[in-house]
Coordinates of C-alpha atoms in Angstrom, one line a residue:
M1 CA 233.0 179.9 76.8
S2 CA 229.6 178.9 78.1
D3 CA 230.6 179.5 81.8
R4 CA 231.9 183.0 81.3
K5 CA 231.1 185.1 84.3
E6 CA 229.2 188.3 83.6
F7 CA 228.6 191.3 85.8
R8 CA 224.9 191.2 86.4
D9 CA 223.0 192.9 89.2
L10 CA 225.9 194.9 90.5
A11 CA 225.8 195.1 94.3
P12 CA 225.5 198.6 95.8
P13 CA 228.4 199.7 97.9
E14 CA 226.5 199.1 101.1
R15 CA 226.2 195.4 100.2
A16 CA 229.9 195.2 99.7
H17 CA 230.6 196.7 103.1
E18 CA 228.2 194.2 104.6
A19 CA 229.8 191.3 102.8
I20 CA 233.3 192.2 104.0
A21 CA 232.0 192.8 107.5
S22 CA 230.6 189.3 107.6
L23 CA 234.0 187.8 107.0
D24 CA 236.1 186.6 110.0
L25 CA 239.5 188.4 109.8
D26 CA 240.2 188.4 113.5
P27 CA 243.6 186.8 114.3
D28 CA 244.4 185.1 117.6
P29 CA 245.9 187.3 120.4
E30 CA 249.7 187.0 120.9
T31 CA 252.3 188.0 123.5
V32 CA 255.1 190.2 122.4
P33 CA 258.2 191.6 124.1
L34 CA 257.8 195.1 125.5
D35 CA 260.3 196.5 123.0
D36 CA 258.1 195.2 120.1
A37 CA 254.9 196.5 121.6
Q38 CA 254.9 200.1 120.2
G39 CA 251.7 200.7 118.2
R40 CA 250.1 197.4 119.2
V41 CA 246.7 197.1 120.9
L42 CA 246.2 195.5 124.3
A43 CA 244.2 192.3 124.2
E44 CA 243.3 192.2 127.9
R45 CA 243.3 194.4 131.0
L46 CA 246.6 194.8 132.8
D47 CA 246.5 195.4 136.6
A48 CA 249.5 196.8 138.5
A49 CA 251.3 194.0 140.4
L50 CA 253.3 196.5 142.5
D51 CA 253.2 200.0 143.8
V52 CA 254.7 202.7 141.6
P53 CA 256.8 204.0 143.2
G54 CA 257.3 201.1 145.5
F55 CA 258.6 203.3 148.3
D56 CA 258.2 206.8 149.7
R57 CA 260.7 208.9 147.9
A58 CA 262.0 212.5 147.9
S59 CA 260.7 214.6 145.0
M60 CA 263.6 217.1 145.2
D61 CA 267.1 217.6 146.6
G62 CA 267.1 218.7 150.2
Y63 CA 266.8 217.3 153.7
A64 CA 264.4 214.6 155.0
V65 CA 262.9 215.8 158.3
R66 CA 260.0 215.4 160.7
A67 CA 257.5 218.0 159.7
R68 CA 256.5 218.8 163.3
D69 CA 260.2 219.8 164.0
T70 CA 259.8 222.7 161.5
F71 CA 256.6 224.2 162.9
G72 CA 257.1 228.0 163.3
A73 CA 260.3 228.2 161.3
D74 CA 260.7 231.1 159.0
E75 CA 263.4 233.3 157.4
A76 CA 263.8 235.4 160.6
D77 CA 263.7 232.5 163.1
P78 CA 265.0 229.2 161.5
V79 CA 265.0 225.8 163.2
V80 CA 268.4 224.1 163.5
L81 CA 268.4 220.3 163.1
D82 CA 271.3 217.9 163.6
L83 CA 272.5 216.3 160.3
V84 CA 272.8 212.6 161.0
G85 CA 273.4 211.1 157.5
T86 CA 273.0 211.1 153.7
V87 CA 271.0 209.0 151.3
H88 CA 271.2 209.0 147.5
A89 CA 268.9 207.6 144.9
G90 CA 269.3 203.9 144.4
E91 CA 270.6 203.1 147.9
K92 CA 269.1 202.0 151.1
P93 CA 269.1 204.6 153.9
D94 CA 271.5 203.8 156.7
A95 CA 270.2 206.3 159.2
A96 CA 266.8 207.1 160.7
V97 CA 265.4 210.6 161.5
G98 CA 264.7 211.2 165.1
E99 CA 263.4 214.2 167.0
G100 CA 265.4 217.3 166.0
E101 CA 267.3 215.5 163.3
A102 CA 267.6 215.6 159.5
V103 CA 269.1 213.4 156.7
E104 CA 270.5 214.9 153.5
I105 CA 268.6 213.4 150.6
S106 CA 268.7 213.4 146.7
T107 CA 265.8 213.5 144.3
G108 CA 264.2 210.0 144.0
A109 CA 265.9 208.6 147.1
V110 CA 264.1 206.4 149.6
M111 CA 262.8 208.4 152.6
P112 CA 264.5 207.3 155.8
D113 CA 262.5 205.9 158.7
G114 CA 261.0 208.7 160.9
A115 CA 261.0 211.4 158.2
D116 CA 257.7 212.5 156.7
A117 CA 258.7 215.6 154.7
V118 CA 261.6 217.1 152.6
V119 CA 262.7 220.6 152.9
M120 CA 264.3 221.9 149.6
V121 CA 267.9 222.8 149.9
E122 CA 267.3 226.4 148.8
R123 CA 265.4 227.0 152.1
T124 CA 268.2 225.8 154.3
D125 CA 271.7 226.7 155.4
E126 CA 274.4 224.4 156.7
V127 CA 275.6 225.1 160.2
A128 CA 278.4 223.6 162.4
D129 CA 278.0 224.6 166.0
D130 CA 278.3 221.4 168.1
G131 CA 278.5 219.2 165.0
P132 CA 277.1 219.2 161.4
G133 CA 273.6 220.7 161.3
V134 CA 271.1 222.4 159.0
A135 CA 269.1 225.6 159.6
V136 CA 265.6 225.2 158.1
R137 CA 264.0 228.5 157.1
T138 CA 260.5 227.4 156.4
A139 CA 257.7 225.3 158.0
L140 CA 256.6 222.0 156.5
A141 CA 253.5 219.9 156.6
P142 CA 253.7 216.1 156.6
G143 CA 254.0 214.8 153.0
D144 CA 255.6 218.0 151.6
N145 CA 258.0 217.2 148.7
V146 CA 257.5 213.5 149.2
M147 CA 255.9 211.0 146.6
L148 CA 254.3 208.3 148.7
A149 CA 254.5 204.6 147.7
G150 CA 251.8 203.9 145.1
A151 CA 251.1 207.6 144.4
D152 CA 251.6 207.0 140.7
V153 CA 250.0 203.5 140.4
A154 CA 248.9 201.4 143.4
A155 CA 249.3 197.6 143.5
G156 CA 246.1 196.0 142.3
E157 CA 245.0 199.1 140.4
R158 CA 243.7 198.9 136.8
A159 CA 246.7 200.1 134.8
L160 CA 245.6 199.7 131.2
G161 CA 242.4 198.4 129.6
P162 CA 241.9 196.1 126.6
G163 CA 241.8 198.0 123.3
T164 CA 244.5 200.5 124.5
R165 CA 246.9 201.4 121.7
L166 CA 250.4 201.3 123.1
T167 CA 252.3 204.6 122.6
A168 CA 255.4 205.9 124.3
R169 CA 253.3 206.9 127.4
E170 CA 251.9 203.4 127.9
I171 CA 255.2 201.8 127.2
G172 CA 256.7 203.9 129.9
L173 CA 254.0 202.9 132.4
L174 CA 254.5 199.2 131.6
S175 CA 258.2 199.6 132.1
A176 CA 257.6 201.2 135.5
L177 CA 255.4 198.1 136.4
G178 CA 258.2 195.8 135.4
V179 CA 256.2 194.3 132.5
D180 CA 258.5 192.7 129.9
E181 CA 255.9 190.9 127.8
V182 CA 252.5 192.3 126.7
P183 CA 249.3 190.5 125.5
V184 CA 248.2 192.2 122.4
R185 CA 245.6 191.8 119.7
G186 CA 247.0 189.9 116.7
R187 CA 247.5 191.7 113.5
P188 CA 245.7 190.0 110.6
R189 CA 248.0 188.3 108.2
V190 CA 247.1 189.3 104.7
G191 CA 248.2 187.3 101.7
I192 CA 248.8 189.3 98.6
I193 CA 248.7 187.8 95.1
S194 CA 249.0 189.6 91.8
T195 CA 247.7 187.8 88.8
G196 CA 248.2 188.1 85.1
D197 CA 250.8 186.6 82.7
E198 CA 252.1 190.1 81.7
L199 CA 253.4 190.9 85.2
V200 CA 257.0 190.9 86.3
R201 CA 258.2 191.6 89.8
P202 CA 260.3 194.8 90.2
G203 CA 264.0 193.9 89.8
G204 CA 263.2 191.2 87.2
D205 CA 264.0 191.4 83.5
L206 CA 261.2 193.2 81.6
D207 CA 260.3 192.5 78.0
S208 CA 258.3 195.6 77.0
A209 CA 258.0 194.4 73.4
A210 CA 256.1 191.3 74.7
G211 CA 253.7 193.6 76.7
E212 CA 255.2 192.9 80.1
I213 CA 254.9 195.4 82.9
Y214 CA 256.2 195.5 86.4
D215 CA 253.9 194.3 89.2
V216 CA 252.7 197.5 90.9
N217 CA 249.9 196.2 93.0
S218 CA 251.8 193.7 95.2
Y219 CA 253.9 196.4 96.8
T220 CA 251.3 199.1 96.7
V221 CA 248.7 196.9 98.4
A222 CA 251.3 195.5 100.9
A223 CA 252.1 199.1 102.0
A224 CA 248.4 199.9 102.4
V225 CA 247.9 196.7 104.4
E226 CA 250.7 197.7 106.8
E227 CA 249.3 201.2 107.2
A228 CA 246.0 199.7 108.2
G229 CA 247.6 197.5 110.9
G230 CA 247.9 194.2 109.0
V231 CA 250.9 192.1 108.3
P232 CA 251.4 191.7 104.5
E233 CA 252.7 188.5 103.1
L234 CA 253.6 188.6 99.4
Y235 CA 253.1 185.3 97.5
P236 CA 254.6 184.3 94.2
H237 CA 253.1 186.0 91.1
A238 CA 250.3 183.9 89.7
G239 CA 249.7 183.8 85.9
D240 CA 246.4 183.2 84.3
D241 CA 246.8 179.4 84.5
Y242 CA 243.9 178.0 86.5
E243 CA 245.8 175.2 88.4
E244 CA 248.7 177.5 89.3
M245 CA 246.3 180.2 90.5
E246 CA 244.3 177.7 92.5
R247 CA 247.5 176.3 94.1
I248 CA 248.8 179.8 95.2
L249 CA 245.4 181.0 96.4
L250 CA 244.8 177.9 98.5
E251 CA 248.3 178.1 100.0
A252 CA 247.7 181.7 101.0
A253 CA 244.3 180.9 102.4
G254 CA 245.8 178.2 104.6
E255 CA 248.3 180.6 106.1
C256 CA 246.5 184.0 106.3
D257 CA 243.5 185.5 107.8
L258 CA 242.7 187.4 104.6
V259 CA 243.7 186.8 101.0
L260 CA 243.8 189.7 98.5
S261 CA 244.3 189.2 94.8
S262 CA 244.5 191.9 92.2
G263 CA 243.5 191.4 88.5
S264 CA 241.7 188.5 86.9
T265 CA 238.3 189.7 88.3
S266 CA 236.8 191.1 85.1
A267 CA 234.2 189.4 83.0
S268 CA 236.8 188.3 80.4
A269 CA 236.7 184.6 79.5
V270 CA 240.3 184.2 80.5
D271 CA 239.7 185.4 84.1
V272 CA 239.1 182.3 86.1
I273 CA 239.8 183.4 89.7
Y274 CA 236.1 183.6 90.6
R275 CA 235.9 179.9 89.8
V276 CA 238.7 179.1 92.1
V277 CA 236.8 180.8 94.9
E278 CA 233.5 179.2 94.1
E279 CA 235.1 175.7 94.1
G280 CA 237.3 176.3 97.1
G281 CA 234.9 178.2 99.3
E282 CA 232.0 180.6 98.8
L283 CA 231.6 183.6 96.6
L284 CA 229.5 186.2 98.4
L285 CA 229.7 189.0 95.8
H286 CA 230.9 189.6 92.3
G287 CA 230.7 193.1 91.0
V288 CA 230.0 196.4 92.8
A289 CA 228.3 199.5 91.5
V290 CA 231.3 201.8 92.0
K291 CA 233.7 203.5 89.7
P292 CA 236.6 202.7 89.7
G293 CA 236.5 199.2 90.9
K294 CA 233.4 197.5 89.5
P295 CA 235.1 194.0 89.1
M296 CA 235.4 193.3 92.8
L297 CA 235.0 189.8 94.5
V298 CA 234.2 189.0 98.1
G299 CA 234.1 185.6 99.5
R300 CA 235.6 182.9 101.7
L301 CA 238.4 180.5 100.7
N302 CA 238.7 177.6 103.0
E303 CA 238.9 179.2 106.5
S304 CA 240.2 182.5 105.2
A305 CA 238.4 185.7 104.1
Y306 CA 239.0 186.6 100.4
V307 CA 238.7 189.9 98.5
G308 CA 239.5 190.3 94.8
L309 CA 240.7 193.7 93.9
P310 CA 240.7 195.3 90.4
G311 CA 243.9 195.1 88.4
Y312 CA 244.6 198.8 87.8
P313 CA 246.7 200.3 90.6
V314 CA 244.5 203.3 91.3
S315 CA 241.4 201.1 91.3
A316 CA 243.0 198.5 93.5
L317 CA 244.2 201.1 96.1
T318 CA 240.9 202.9 96.0
I319 CA 238.8 199.8 96.6
F320 CA 241.2 198.6 99.3
R321 CA 241.1 201.9 101.1
T322 CA 237.3 202.2 100.9
F323 CA 236.1 198.7 101.6
V324 CA 239.0 196.5 103.0
A325 CA 241.1 198.8 105.1
P326 CA 238.4 199.4 107.7
A327 CA 238.0 195.7 108.2
V328 CA 241.7 195.2 108.6
R329 CA 241.9 198.0 111.1
E330 CA 239.0 196.6 113.1
A331 CA 240.6 193.2 113.2
A332 CA 243.8 194.7 114.5
G333 CA 241.9 196.8 117.0
L334 CA 242.9 200.1 115.5
P335 CA 240.5 203.1 115.2
E336 CA 239.9 205.0 112.0
P337 CA 242.6 207.7 111.9
R338 CA 241.1 211.0 112.8
T339 CA 243.2 212.7 110.1
A340 CA 242.1 210.2 107.3
T341 CA 239.5 212.6 106.0
V342 CA 239.9 216.3 105.3
A343 CA 237.3 218.9 104.3
A344 CA 237.9 220.8 101.1
E345 CA 236.3 222.9 98.4
M346 CA 236.0 221.8 94.8
A347 CA 238.6 223.8 92.7
V348 CA 236.6 223.2 89.5
E349 CA 233.3 221.9 88.5
E350 CA 233.2 218.1 87.8
R351 CA 230.3 216.6 85.9
Y352 CA 229.3 212.9 86.3
G353 CA 226.3 210.9 85.2
E354 CA 227.0 207.2 85.0
G355 CA 224.4 206.1 87.6
R356 CA 226.8 204.4 90.0
T357 CA 228.8 205.5 93.0
R358 CA 232.1 207.1 91.9
L359 CA 235.2 207.0 94.0
M360 CA 236.9 210.0 92.4
P361 CA 240.7 210.1 92.7
T362 CA 241.4 213.6 94.0
G363 CA 244.4 215.9 94.4
L364 CA 244.7 218.6 97.0
V365 CA 246.1 222.1 96.7
E366 CA 245.9 225.1 99.0
D367 CA 245.0 228.6 97.8
A368 CA 246.7 231.8 99.0
T369 CA 244.5 231.9 102.2
G370 CA 245.2 228.3 103.2
T371 CA 241.9 226.9 102.1
T372 CA 242.2 223.3 100.9
L373 CA 241.0 222.8 97.4
A374 CA 240.2 219.5 95.7
Y375 CA 240.6 218.7 92.0
P376 CA 239.9 215.5 90.1
V377 CA 242.9 213.4 89.0
D378 CA 241.7 211.3 86.1
K379 CA 244.2 209.7 83.7
G380 CA 242.2 206.5 83.6
S381 CA 242.5 203.9 86.3
G382 CA 245.4 202.2 84.5
A383 CA 247.7 205.2 84.9
T384 CA 250.3 204.3 87.6
T385 CA 251.3 208.0 88.1
S386 CA 247.8 208.7 89.4
L387 CA 248.9 206.9 92.6
V388 CA 251.2 209.8 93.5
E389 CA 249.2 212.6 91.9
A390 CA 246.0 211.6 93.8
D391 CA 245.9 212.3 97.6
G392 CA 242.6 210.5 98.2
V393 CA 239.1 210.0 96.9
I394 CA 235.8 211.8 97.0
E395 CA 232.8 209.5 97.2
V396 CA 230.3 210.8 94.7
P397 CA 226.8 209.3 95.2
A398 CA 225.2 207.6 92.2
D399 CA 222.5 210.2 91.8
T400 CA 224.9 213.2 91.8
A401 CA 225.1 214.8 88.4
Y402 CA 227.9 217.2 89.1
L403 CA 230.0 218.8 91.8
A404 CA 230.0 222.6 91.6
E405 CA 233.1 224.8 91.9
G406 CA 233.4 225.9 95.5
E407 CA 231.2 223.0 96.8
S408 CA 232.2 221.5 100.1
V409 CA 233.5 217.9 99.9
N410 CA 235.1 215.4 102.2
V411 CA 238.3 213.8 100.8
Q412 CA 239.1 210.4 102.1
L413 CA 242.9 210.4 102.2
F414 CA 244.9 207.4 101.0
S415 CA 247.1 207.9 104.0
P416 CA 246.7 210.0 107.2
D417 CA 250.1 211.4 106.5
V418 CA 249.0 213.1 103.2
R419 CA 249.4 216.8 103.1
P420 CA 248.8 219.2 100.2
P421 CA 252.0 220.2 98.3
T422 CA 253.6 223.5 99.2
V423 CA 253.4 224.5 95.6
F424 CA 251.6 222.9 92.7
G425 CA 252.6 223.3 89.0
V426 CA 251.7 221.8 85.7
G427 CA 252.9 222.1 82.1
E428 CA 256.0 221.4 80.0
D429 CA 258.4 218.7 80.8
D430 CA 261.8 220.3 81.2
P431 CA 265.1 219.0 82.8
A432 CA 266.1 222.4 84.1
L433 CA 262.8 222.8 85.9
S434 CA 263.1 219.4 87.5
R435 CA 266.5 220.4 88.9
L436 CA 265.0 223.6 90.2
L437 CA 262.1 221.9 91.9
D438 CA 264.5 219.8 93.9
R439 CA 265.4 223.0 95.8
L440 CA 261.8 223.4 97.0
D441 CA 260.0 221.7 99.9
R442 CA 257.4 219.2 98.9
P443 CA 256.5 220.6 95.4
R444 CA 254.2 218.7 93.1
Y445 CA 254.6 219.1 89.3
L446 CA 252.6 217.3 86.6
A447 CA 254.3 217.2 83.2
V448 CA 251.1 217.4 81.2
G449 CA 252.5 219.6 78.4
S450 CA 252.1 223.3 77.5
R451 CA 248.6 223.0 76.1
Q452 CA 247.2 221.2 79.1
G453 CA 249.2 223.4 81.4
L454 CA 247.6 226.6 80.0
R455 CA 244.1 224.9 80.2
R456 CA 244.5 224.0 83.8
L457 CA 245.9 227.4 84.7
R458 CA 242.8 229.0 83.1
D459 CA 240.7 226.8 85.3
G460 CA 242.6 228.2 88.3
V461 CA 243.7 224.9 89.8
P462 CA 247.5 225.0 89.8
D463 CA 249.8 227.6 91.4
F464 CA 251.9 227.9 88.3
A465 CA 252.3 226.6 84.8
V466 CA 255.4 226.1 82.6
V467 CA 254.8 226.6 78.9
T468 CA 256.6 227.1 75.6
G469 CA 255.5 228.4 72.2
E470 CA 253.6 231.5 71.2
R471 CA 252.6 233.9 73.9
T472 CA 248.9 234.1 74.9
E473 CA 247.1 236.7 77.0
D474 CA 243.9 234.8 77.6
V475 CA 244.9 233.5 81.0
D476 CA 245.2 235.4 84.3
A477 CA 248.8 234.9 85.1
T478 CA 252.0 236.7 85.9
E479 CA 255.3 235.7 84.3
L480 CA 257.6 234.6 87.1
A481 CA 260.6 233.9 84.8
S482 CA 261.6 232.9 81.3
Y483 CA 264.5 231.3 79.7
R484 CA 265.5 229.7 76.4
R485 CA 266.4 226.1 75.7
E486 CA 268.0 224.5 72.6
W487 CA 265.9 222.0 70.8
G488 CA 266.4 219.7 67.8
L489 CA 266.9 216.1 66.7
V490 CA 268.5 213.6 69.0
V491 CA 270.4 211.0 67.0
P492 CA 272.7 208.1 67.8
S493 CA 276.2 208.9 69.0
G494 CA 278.4 209.9 66.0
N495 CA 275.2 210.6 63.9
P496 CA 275.8 207.5 61.7
E497 CA 273.0 208.5 59.3
G498 CA 274.5 211.9 58.8
V499 CA 271.3 213.8 59.8
D500 CA 271.8 217.5 59.0
G501 CA 268.4 219.0 59.7
L502 CA 264.6 218.9 59.5
A503 CA 264.7 218.3 55.7
D504 CA 266.3 214.9 56.2
L505 CA 263.2 213.7 58.1
V506 CA 261.1 214.7 55.1
D507 CA 263.3 213.6 52.2
R508 CA 264.9 210.4 53.6
D509 CA 263.5 207.1 55.0
L510 CA 264.4 207.8 58.6
R511 CA 262.5 206.4 61.6
F512 CA 261.4 209.3 63.8
V513 CA 259.9 209.6 67.3
N514 CA 257.8 212.7 68.2
R515 CA 256.4 214.2 71.4
G516 CA 252.8 214.2 72.3
T517 CA 250.3 216.7 71.0
D518 CA 250.2 218.6 74.3
S519 CA 253.9 219.2 74.3
G520 CA 255.1 222.7 73.5
L521 CA 258.2 221.1 71.9
R522 CA 256.0 219.4 69.4
T523 CA 254.3 222.7 68.6
T524 CA 257.7 224.3 68.0
L525 CA 258.5 221.4 65.6
G526 CA 255.2 222.0 63.9
N527 CA 255.9 225.6 63.4
A528 CA 259.3 224.8 61.9
L529 CA 257.7 222.3 59.5
A530 CA 255.2 225.0 58.5
D531 CA 258.2 227.3 57.7
L532 CA 259.8 224.6 55.6
A533 CA 256.5 224.0 53.8
D534 CA 256.3 227.6 52.9
D535 CA 259.9 227.5 51.6
R536 CA 259.0 224.6 49.4
D537 CA 255.5 225.9 48.5
V538 CA 253.8 222.8 49.7
S539 CA 251.3 222.1 52.5
R540 CA 252.5 221.3 56.0
H541 CA 250.3 218.2 55.8
D542 CA 252.3 216.9 52.9
L543 CA 255.5 217.2 54.9
V544 CA 254.1 215.6 57.9
E545 CA 252.8 212.7 55.8
S546 CA 256.3 212.1 54.5
I547 CA 257.9 211.7 57.9
A548 CA 257.9 208.1 59.1
G549 CA 256.8 208.1 62.7
F550 CA 255.6 211.7 63.0
E551 CA 252.5 210.4 64.8
L552 CA 254.5 208.1 67.1
A553 CA 254.2 210.2 70.2
A554 CA 256.2 209.7 73.4
K555 CA 255.2 211.1 76.7
A556 CA 258.3 212.5 78.4
H557 CA 261.1 214.7 77.1
E558 CA 263.6 211.8 77.4
S559 CA 261.4 209.2 75.8
P560 CA 262.3 209.9 72.1
A561 CA 266.0 210.0 73.0
R562 CA 265.8 206.7 74.8
K563 CA 264.2 205.0 71.8
V564 CA 267.1 206.4 69.7
A565 CA 269.5 205.0 72.3
A566 CA 267.8 201.6 72.1
G567 CA 268.1 201.5 68.4
E568 CA 264.4 201.8 67.8
A569 CA 264.6 205.1 65.9
D570 CA 267.1 207.1 63.8
A571 CA 266.1 210.5 65.3
G572 CA 263.9 211.8 68.0
L573 CA 262.5 215.2 69.0
G574 CA 264.4 216.5 72.1
L575 CA 266.8 218.9 73.8
R576 CA 270.5 219.2 73.7
A577 CA 270.6 218.7 77.5
T578 CA 268.9 215.3 77.1
A579 CA 271.3 214.2 74.3
E580 CA 274.3 215.1 76.4
K581 CA 272.9 213.3 79.4
L582 CA 272.4 210.1 77.5
G583 CA 275.6 210.3 75.5
L584 CA 273.8 210.8 72.1
G585 CA 274.3 213.0 69.2
F586 CA 272.3 216.2 68.6
V587 CA 271.3 218.2 65.6
S588 CA 270.3 221.7 66.6
L589 CA 267.1 223.2 65.1
G590 CA 267.0 226.4 67.2
E591 CA 265.9 227.7 70.6
E592 CA 262.5 228.1 72.1
E593 CA 261.3 230.2 75.0
V594 CA 260.2 228.6 78.2
R595 CA 258.0 230.7 80.5
V596 CA 257.0 230.1 84.2
L597 CA 253.5 231.6 84.7
G598 CA 252.2 232.2 88.2
N599 CA 248.4 232.0 89.0
D600 CA 247.5 235.6 89.8
A601 CA 245.3 234.5 92.7
R602 CA 248.2 232.6 94.3
L603 CA 251.1 235.0 94.0
E604 CA 251.2 235.7 97.7
K605 CA 251.1 232.0 98.6
A606 CA 254.2 231.0 100.5
G607 CA 255.0 228.2 98.1
V608 CA 254.8 230.5 95.1
R609 CA 257.0 233.1 96.8
A610 CA 259.6 230.3 97.5
L611 CA 259.4 229.3 93.8
R612 CA 259.9 232.9 92.7
E613 CA 262.9 233.3 95.0
A614 CA 264.4 230.0 93.7
L615 CA 263.9 231.2 90.1
D616 CA 265.5 234.6 90.9
S617 CA 268.5 233.1 92.7
A618 CA 269.2 230.0 90.8
L619 CA 267.9 230.4 87.2
V620 CA 271.2 231.5 85.7
G621 CA 273.3 228.9 87.4
V622 CA 270.9 226.0 87.1
L623 CA 269.3 226.7 83.8
D624 CA 272.2 228.0 81.8
G625 CA 274.2 224.9 82.5
L626 CA 271.4 222.7 81.2
T627 CA 269.3 224.2 78.5
G628 CA 270.3 227.6 77.2
V629 CA 270.5 231.3 77.9
R630 CA 268.2 233.1 80.3
Q631 CA 266.3 236.1 78.8

């Protein structure tokens, strides 16, 4: 198309910040009930309309007296006063204190007329000579043990100023002042629209064969908006139709202070959203020199601010957190959270040389001494799992060629609540391990396969790795535990094809689903095929070529079995435990050893010790019931 929009003259990040800062996101102030004011920001100064407390009151249980009547009193020579009444909290005194008299009083009660001090009950004795009385064994000064009216807050005094965030303390003060409604800064309403014909809202029917995927960005961005102090409003999903996209965008712009869309911002000819903005408002910026997130739009749509986020979830969240969240917080009157950035050291060297600012998704882990380490999380910006594997981003300047191992960096957290996991592991996907990890507090485990697990353990990033296959000694690690699991072919219930063993995959026209090349289970299968090739005096390659679907790799240990269950395959590589869980048949091909290897530099880390204790105490009961026999 002749009007295709290209990314030319990408704006530097500073220009993107300036463009967003130029937008008007500020909502009108509003008045909310006191019980809804928690976390809101005062829009104007509040002065006290009354004294707090509104009366002179006793600050302890005892007797209200005239201080001058106690002058000279001590333990050896107490002063005896006539007891002329009693006053409790919440009631009006019915007696006054004259010369030589006292009134029994409770904490918080109104001071009776004539009294100017309270003697604590512990420094008195009741007497009954010519009537009820009290012996005072200490001298008092006027004002002792009395909170005077207005001592907390005086009428007319400035109570709280504009911009104050209302926490439990401020809510308590406003309650004491009798305030039941509070003028607060409005929270910007943020309309959220996901675009793309392939998207389906969670809960809807998904047709994976047609390339449909669940809409991740709407809910992810909505949660990020709420964290930043905005009010997210989810609008219906917009496809790639121009008129429908225009209708939804303009509807959101008429109702919200800011409109965020995700997707349809690339240079593809089918992406038309930038034209909607140009025709309905003003496009200030199209394309930013950052990675991830180059396809970013900033503009105005009618009277609303507009920002177009990238379509990939990690890119969308990263761009929102870096460029948009500060503007939302400012509009809501909220400061940048102090804990939103943490100092760390690079766990590994990371090279980069693309000539544009990089917002590097980053995970956090602590070493044995408690030092926070940062490591890159890079599955590609389209990987949804990176959302939970990454704790934040490191902003790498465009002219930085690499970050050295041990170099100090600042990690901008996705949320101020983010904390490093107590223990961090990588390696083989295994159902028994998943059950075991449930017993630990805040573990993180990345099922990257045995090969990647060993590589990352060599780099020294994780606390432990779980691997299968042949033993290797070229990594500094201590074996924490080992067990065996039964592996083989998962087939439909009843095994309708009569699959008997590995030879059936080679000799028959069966549809097979394998595991990925990093999986230790696939390595075990490869070794079994090599043995079969030796028995037949042929090459392993010849056998692999004869298996339909050998290169069809599935990520997780259940994935091949689920394809079998869906009727998309006759057999899949898997575990007996998986077959039993899904109600499928199983053809055993043997057992393989699973080893849990601890990083030698982290063995004294509390999380690793907890893992080791869990393995020692639960391995037999948990693992034997799922996968095999412990060694």
